[in-house]
Amino acid sequence: MVSDIAKIAAARARDYADTFFGLGKIDMAINSLTAARQLDAELPGLDGYYTAYMVHSRMEKEKTWYEILGINNPETELSIIKKEYLYKKLALILHPDKNSSKAAEGAFKIVKAGYDLLSNPDKRKTYNTGLKKRARNDATTAPIPTRKEQKSSSYKRTVIIRTEDEETCIVRETSGNVCREYVTPVVNGYVRLCKF
């Protein structure tokens, strides 16, 4: 009887995690899922839910594409990224047909966008160059807004990082809860921004 109650409580905690995610409270969703795991480690789908929430959490905290995909070494070859990280691990876990979490579809799209960037050798080289510059603090950014400002739908922040070749740059745009990053050319000293 006690184990049945624990299983019911675990299922509710998992459902609450999805509710928290829908409200934009990713940390609370992760905490609720951790509670579900402690109550019933055998509950189906827990790993998929957790992976989806972690992808969103990493994206929200402006981690690099390597960190989002779980790649420790930026020098990792493309074949290893494709085989070990995207297709075998993340894509299968995050695919909306296999994962019933509300976070799964968005996490799958984030992982796909990261893979698309890292699988193109030219874009990857440009991205890596931008990361090296960012590490040296060559890029300047606006002051960090409060969490309340970041969550508002009218908040928008654009960070432009010039690359060494001076012909392209990396643009990271954040609007509300959505963050995207892309490589764009520099033409006559101007950067063309995509519509958000």
PDB file of C-alpha atoms in Angstrom:
ATOM      1  CA  MET A   1       0.000   0.000   0.000  1.00  0.00           C
ATOM      2  CA  VAL A   2       2.814   2.423   0.862  1.00  0.00           C
ATOM      3  CA  SER A   3       4.536   1.709  -2.445  1.00  0.00           C
ATOM      4  CA  ASP A   4       1.284   2.434  -4.307  1.00  0.00           C
ATOM      5  CA  ILE A   5       1.013   5.806  -2.576  1.00  0.00           C
ATOM      6  CA  ALA A   6       4.632   6.584  -3.469  1.00  0.00           C
ATOM      7  CA  LYS A   7       3.946   5.723  -7.108  1.00  0.00           C
ATOM      8  CA  ILE A   8       0.898   7.995  -7.203  1.00  0.00           C
ATOM      9  CA  ALA A   9       2.865  10.813  -5.543  1.00  0.00           C
ATOM     10  CA  ALA A  10       5.704  10.351  -8.037  1.00  0.00           C
ATOM     11  CA  ALA A  11       3.313  10.543 -10.990  1.00  0.00           C
ATOM     12  CA  ARG A  12       1.798  13.728  -9.552  1.00  0.00           C
ATOM     13  CA  ALA A  13       5.248  15.241  -9.011  1.00  0.00           C
ATOM     14  CA  ARG A  14       6.085  14.478 -12.656  1.00  0.00           C
ATOM     15  CA  ASP A  15       2.841  16.144 -13.757  1.00  0.00           C
ATOM     16  CA  TYR A  16       3.595  19.155 -11.553  1.00  0.00           C
ATOM     17  CA  ALA A  17       7.012  19.375 -13.191  1.00  0.00           C
ATOM     18  CA  ASP A  18       5.335  19.785 -16.574  1.00  0.00           C
ATOM     19  CA  THR A  19       3.015  22.412 -15.110  1.00  0.00           C
ATOM     20  CA  PHE A  20       5.977  24.342 -13.699  1.00  0.00           C
ATOM     21  CA  PHE A  21       7.706  24.152 -17.068  1.00  0.00           C
ATOM     22  CA  GLY A  22       4.590  25.543 -18.753  1.00  0.00           C
ATOM     23  CA  LEU A  23       4.747  28.483 -16.326  1.00  0.00           C
ATOM     24  CA  GLY A  24       8.381  29.129 -17.250  1.00  0.00           C
ATOM     25  CA  LYS A  25       9.765  27.914 -13.917  1.00  0.00           C
ATOM     26  CA  ILE A  26      12.344  25.446 -15.156  1.00  0.00           C
ATOM     27  CA  ASP A  27      14.228  25.163 -11.853  1.00  0.00           C
ATOM     28  CA  MET A  28      11.027  24.256 -10.029  1.00  0.00           C
ATOM     29  CA  ALA A  29      10.226  21.710 -12.748  1.00  0.00           C
ATOM     30  CA  ILE A  30      13.628  20.088 -12.233  1.00  0.00           C
ATOM     31  CA  ASN A  31      13.132  20.050  -8.441  1.00  0.00           C
ATOM     32  CA  SER A  32       9.694  18.461  -8.809  1.00  0.00           C
ATOM     33  CA  LEU A  33      11.106  15.834 -11.150  1.00  0.00           C
ATOM     34  CA  THR A  34      13.892  15.095  -8.671  1.00  0.00           C
ATOM     35  CA  ALA A  35      11.230  14.510  -6.013  1.00  0.00           C
ATOM     36  CA  ALA A  36       9.391  12.175  -8.399  1.00  0.00           C
ATOM     37  CA  ARG A  37      12.617  10.223  -8.955  1.00  0.00           C
ATOM     38  CA  GLN A  38      13.155   9.881  -5.191  1.00  0.00           C
ATOM     39  CA  LEU A  39       9.616   8.589  -4.730  1.00  0.00           C
ATOM     40  CA  ASP A  40       9.676   6.129  -7.628  1.00  0.00           C
ATOM     41  CA  ALA A  41      12.862   5.712  -9.670  1.00  0.00           C
ATOM     42  CA  GLU A  42      11.051   3.236 -11.945  1.00  0.00           C
ATOM     43  CA  LEU A  43       8.435   5.777 -13.129  1.00  0.00           C
ATOM     44  CA  PRO A  44       8.411   5.683 -16.955  1.00  0.00           C
ATOM     45  CA  GLY A  45       9.780   8.676 -18.834  1.00  0.00           C
ATOM     46  CA  LEU A  46      11.668  10.364 -16.001  1.00  0.00           C
ATOM     47  CA  ASP A  47      14.971  10.443 -17.893  1.00  0.00           C
ATOM     48  CA  GLY A  48      13.320  11.988 -20.942  1.00  0.00           C
ATOM     49  CA  TYR A  49      11.601  14.655 -18.882  1.00  0.00           C
ATOM     50  CA  TYR A  50      14.810  15.455 -17.024  1.00  0.00           C
ATOM     51  CA  THR A  51      16.872  15.697 -20.225  1.00  0.00           C
ATOM     52  CA  ALA A  52      14.330  18.017 -21.846  1.00  0.00           C
ATOM     53  CA  TYR A  53      14.269  20.320 -18.820  1.00  0.00           C
ATOM     54  CA  MET A  54      18.069  20.390 -18.635  1.00  0.00           C
ATOM     55  CA  VAL A  55      18.365  21.397 -22.305  1.00  0.00           C
ATOM     56  CA  HIS A  56      15.976  24.283 -21.686  1.00  0.00           C
ATOM     57  CA  SER A  57      17.810  25.205 -18.471  1.00  0.00           C
ATOM     58  CA  ARG A  58      21.171  25.311 -20.236  1.00  0.00           C
ATOM     59  CA  MET A  59      19.710  27.387 -23.050  1.00  0.00           C
ATOM     60  CA  GLU A  60      18.143  29.805 -20.561  1.00  0.00           C
ATOM     61  CA  LYS A  61      21.477  30.230 -18.797  1.00  0.00           C
ATOM     62  CA  GLU A  62      23.126  31.121 -22.134  1.00  0.00           C
ATOM     63  CA  LYS A  63      25.448  28.156 -22.253  1.00  0.00           C
ATOM     64  CA  THR A  64      27.401  27.350 -25.414  1.00  0.00           C
ATOM     65  CA  TRP A  65      26.049  24.931 -27.995  1.00  0.00           C
ATOM     66  CA  TYR A  66      28.668  22.436 -26.864  1.00  0.00           C
ATOM     67  CA  GLU A  67      27.380  22.567 -23.292  1.00  0.00           C
ATOM     68  CA  ILE A  68      23.773  22.346 -24.439  1.00  0.00           C
ATOM     69  CA  LEU A  69      24.567  19.197 -26.423  1.00  0.00           C
ATOM     70  CA  GLY A  70      26.649  17.772 -23.570  1.00  0.00           C
ATOM     71  CA  ILE A  71      29.944  17.892 -25.446  1.00  0.00           C
ATOM     72  CA  ASN A  72      32.921  18.473 -23.158  1.00  0.00           C
ATOM     73  CA  ASN A  73      35.577  19.119 -25.792  1.00  0.00           C
ATOM     74  CA  PRO A  74      34.937  21.673 -28.606  1.00  0.00           C
ATOM     75  CA  GLU A  75      37.528  19.854 -30.728  1.00  0.00           C
ATOM     76  CA  THR A  76      35.344  16.730 -30.874  1.00  0.00           C
ATOM     77  CA  GLU A  77      34.962  15.393 -34.409  1.00  0.00           C
ATOM     78  CA  LEU A  78      31.638  15.750 -36.210  1.00  0.00           C
ATOM     79  CA  SER A  79      31.177  11.978 -36.615  1.00  0.00           C
ATOM     80  CA  ILE A  80      31.394  11.524 -32.841  1.00  0.00           C
ATOM     81  CA  ILE A  81      28.945  14.362 -32.201  1.00  0.00           C
ATOM     82  CA  LYS A  82      26.503  12.857 -34.685  1.00  0.00           C
ATOM     83  CA  LYS A  83      26.839   9.298 -33.445  1.00  0.00           C
ATOM     84  CA  GLU A  84      27.210   9.670 -29.684  1.00  0.00           C
ATOM     85  CA  TYR A  85      25.498  12.886 -28.739  1.00  0.00           C
ATOM     86  CA  LEU A  86      22.743  13.881 -31.111  1.00  0.00           C
ATOM     87  CA  TYR A  87      21.280  10.781 -32.702  1.00  0.00           C
ATOM     88  CA  LYS A  88      21.982   8.122 -30.126  1.00  0.00           C
ATOM     89  CA  LYS A  89      21.438  10.114 -26.993  1.00  0.00           C
ATOM     90  CA  LEU A  90      19.549  13.364 -27.229  1.00  0.00           C
ATOM     91  CA  ALA A  91      17.391  12.977 -30.329  1.00  0.00           C
ATOM     92  CA  LEU A  92      15.988   9.632 -29.260  1.00  0.00           C
ATOM     93  CA  ILE A  93      15.294  10.827 -25.732  1.00  0.00           C
ATOM     94  CA  LEU A  94      13.856  14.204 -26.759  1.00  0.00           C
ATOM     95  CA  HIS A  95      11.817  13.223 -29.804  1.00  0.00           C
ATOM     96  CA  PRO A  96       8.200  14.267 -29.117  1.00  0.00           C
ATOM     97  CA  ASP A  97       6.932  10.846 -30.211  1.00  0.00           C
ATOM     98  CA  LYS A  98       8.967   9.176 -27.450  1.00  0.00           C
ATOM     99  CA  ASN A  99       8.797  11.879 -24.771  1.00  0.00           C
ATOM    100  CA  SER A 100       5.429  13.152 -23.535  1.00  0.00           C
ATOM    101  CA  SER A 101       6.871  16.140 -21.650  1.00  0.00           C
ATOM    102  CA  LYS A 102       5.783  19.642 -22.665  1.00  0.00           C
ATOM    103  CA  ALA A 103       9.479  20.497 -22.895  1.00  0.00           C
ATOM    104  CA  ALA A 104      10.372  17.730 -25.351  1.00  0.00           C
ATOM    105  CA  GLU A 105       9.494  19.420 -28.647  1.00  0.00           C
ATOM    106  CA  GLY A 106      11.279  22.666 -27.778  1.00  0.00           C
ATOM    107  CA  ALA A 107      14.317  20.797 -26.464  1.00  0.00           C
ATOM    108  CA  PHE A 108      14.418  18.698 -29.628  1.00  0.00           C
ATOM    109  CA  LYS A 109      14.413  21.879 -31.757  1.00  0.00           C
ATOM    110  CA  ILE A 110      17.173  23.433 -29.620  1.00  0.00           C
ATOM    111  CA  VAL A 111      19.350  20.333 -30.003  1.00  0.00           C
ATOM    112  CA  LYS A 112      18.680  20.241 -33.748  1.00  0.00           C
ATOM    113  CA  ALA A 113      19.654  23.929 -34.089  1.00  0.00           C
ATOM    114  CA  GLY A 114      22.879  23.289 -32.177  1.00  0.00           C
ATOM    115  CA  TYR A 115      23.679  20.280 -34.313  1.00  0.00           C
ATOM    116  CA  ASP A 116      22.963  22.220 -37.514  1.00  0.00           C
ATOM    117  CA  LEU A 117      25.450  24.891 -36.443  1.00  0.00           C
ATOM    118  CA  LEU A 118      28.143  22.460 -35.317  1.00  0.00           C
ATOM    119  CA  SER A 119      27.761  20.113 -38.280  1.00  0.00           C
ATOM    120  CA  ASN A 120      28.580  22.851 -40.811  1.00  0.00           C
ATOM    121  CA  PRO A 121      32.403  23.171 -40.768  1.00  0.00           C
ATOM    122  CA  ASP A 122      32.431  26.852 -41.758  1.00  0.00           C
ATOM    123  CA  LYS A 123      29.792  27.879 -39.216  1.00  0.00           C
ATOM    124  CA  ARG A 124      31.460  25.788 -36.551  1.00  0.00           C
ATOM    125  CA  LYS A 125      34.836  27.401 -37.183  1.00  0.00           C
ATOM    126  CA  THR A 126      33.268  30.854 -36.996  1.00  0.00           C
ATOM    127  CA  TYR A 127      31.384  29.908 -33.842  1.00  0.00           C
ATOM    128  CA  ASN A 128      34.539  28.540 -32.178  1.00  0.00           C
ATOM    129  CA  THR A 129      36.380  31.740 -33.058  1.00  0.00           C
ATOM    130  CA  GLY A 130      33.601  33.743 -31.451  1.00  0.00           C
ATOM    131  CA  LEU A 131      33.788  31.588 -28.325  1.00  0.00           C
ATOM    132  CA  LYS A 132      37.513  32.225 -28.045  1.00  0.00           C
ATOM    133  CA  LYS A 133      36.947  35.957 -28.357  1.00  0.00           C
ATOM    134  CA  ARG A 134      34.182  35.851 -25.780  1.00  0.00           C
ATOM    135  CA  ALA A 135      36.515  34.027 -23.403  1.00  0.00           C
ATOM    136  CA  ARG A 136      39.043  36.847 -23.780  1.00  0.00           C
ATOM    137  CA  ASN A 137      36.297  39.352 -22.949  1.00  0.00           C
ATOM    138  CA  ASP A 138      36.721  41.189 -26.261  1.00  0.00           C
ATOM    139  CA  ALA A 139      32.961  41.426 -26.675  1.00  0.00           C
ATOM    140  CA  THR A 140      31.031  43.979 -24.671  1.00  0.00           C
ATOM    141  CA  THR A 141      27.453  43.436 -23.635  1.00  0.00           C
ATOM    142  CA  ALA A 142      24.721  45.477 -22.060  1.00  0.00           C
ATOM    143  CA  PRO A 143      24.261  45.302 -18.288  1.00  0.00           C
ATOM    144  CA  ILE A 144      22.562  42.134 -17.125  1.00  0.00           C
ATOM    145  CA  PRO A 145      18.861  42.851 -16.639  1.00  0.00           C
ATOM    146  CA  THR A 146      16.869  41.583 -13.681  1.00  0.00           C
ATOM    147  CA  ARG A 147      15.017  38.283 -13.982  1.00  0.00           C
ATOM    148  CA  LYS A 148      11.713  40.153 -14.074  1.00  0.00           C
ATOM    149  CA  GLU A 149      12.921  42.259 -17.021  1.00  0.00           C
ATOM    150  CA  GLN A 150      14.148  39.140 -18.815  1.00  0.00           C
ATOM    151  CA  LYS A 151      10.781  37.377 -18.445  1.00  0.00           C
ATOM    152  CA  SER A 152       8.752  40.294 -19.804  1.00  0.00           C
ATOM    153  CA  SER A 153       7.641  39.878 -23.395  1.00  0.00           C
ATOM    154  CA  SER A 154       8.875  43.369 -24.332  1.00  0.00           C
ATOM    155  CA  TYR A 155      12.455  42.686 -23.207  1.00  0.00           C
ATOM    156  CA  LYS A 156      14.920  42.110 -26.036  1.00  0.00           C
ATOM    157  CA  ARG A 157      18.699  41.889 -25.891  1.00  0.00           C
ATOM    158  CA  THR A 158      21.054  41.495 -28.816  1.00  0.00           C
ATOM    159  CA  VAL A 159      24.723  40.652 -28.411  1.00  0.00           C
ATOM    160  CA  ILE A 160      26.970  40.836 -31.471  1.00  0.00           C
ATOM    161  CA  ILE A 161      30.366  39.156 -31.384  1.00  0.00           C
ATOM    162  CA  ARG A 162      32.723  39.902 -34.262  1.00  0.00           C
ATOM    163  CA  THR A 163      34.905  37.076 -35.496  1.00  0.00           C
ATOM    164  CA  GLU A 164      38.578  37.230 -36.429  1.00  0.00           C
ATOM    165  CA  ASP A 165      37.897  37.130 -40.161  1.00  0.00           C
ATOM    166  CA  GLU A 166      35.868  40.399 -39.837  1.00  0.00           C
ATOM    167  CA  GLU A 167      33.482  39.085 -42.516  1.00  0.00           C
ATOM    168  CA  THR A 168      31.023  37.358 -40.197  1.00  0.00           C
ATOM    169  CA  CYS A 169      29.800  37.708 -36.647  1.00  0.00           C
ATOM    170  CA  ILE A 170      27.808  35.718 -34.133  1.00  0.00           C
ATOM    171  CA  VAL A 171      24.488  37.227 -33.064  1.00  0.00           C
ATOM    172  CA  ARG A 172      22.716  36.098 -29.899  1.00  0.00           C
ATOM    173  CA  GLU A 173      19.193  37.485 -29.515  1.00  0.00           C
ATOM    174  CA  THR A 174      17.133  37.023 -26.391  1.00  0.00           C
ATOM    175  CA  SER A 175      13.476  37.968 -26.246  1.00  0.00           C
ATOM    176  CA  GLY A 176      11.420  36.943 -23.233  1.00  0.00           C
ATOM    177  CA  ASN A 177      12.054  33.209 -22.744  1.00  0.00           C
ATOM    178  CA  VAL A 178      13.360  32.634 -26.275  1.00  0.00           C
ATOM    179  CA  CYS A 179      17.044  32.754 -27.115  1.00  0.00           C
ATOM    180  CA  ARG A 180      18.598  32.072 -30.488  1.00  0.00           C
ATOM    181  CA  GLU A 181      22.061  32.339 -31.910  1.00  0.00           C
ATOM    182  CA  TYR A 182      23.157  32.545 -35.535  1.00  0.00           C
ATOM    183  CA  VAL A 183      26.080  33.491 -37.733  1.00  0.00           C
ATOM    184  CA  THR A 184      25.555  36.418 -40.093  1.00  0.00           C
ATOM    185  CA  PRO A 185      27.795  38.234 -42.610  1.00  0.00           C
ATOM    186  CA  VAL A 186      29.162  41.755 -42.143  1.00  0.00           C
ATOM    187  CA  VAL A 187      28.533  43.849 -45.269  1.00  0.00           C
ATOM    188  CA  ASN A 188      30.147  47.297 -45.546  1.00  0.00           C
ATOM    189  CA  GLY A 189      30.594  47.380 -41.784  1.00  0.00           C
ATOM    190  CA  TYR A 190      26.929  46.603 -41.071  1.00  0.00           C
ATOM    191  CA  VAL A 191      25.439  43.483 -39.541  1.00  0.00           C
ATOM    192  CA  ARG A 192      22.180  42.140 -40.932  1.00  0.00           C
ATOM    193  CA  LEU A 193      19.920  40.991 -38.127  1.00  0.00           C
ATOM    194  CA  CYS A 194      17.144  38.491 -38.756  1.00  0.00           C
ATOM    195  CA  LYS A 195      13.609  39.298 -37.634  1.00  0.00           C
ATOM    196  CA  PHE A 196      12.728  37.733 -34.302  1.00  0.00           C
TER     197      PHE A 196
END
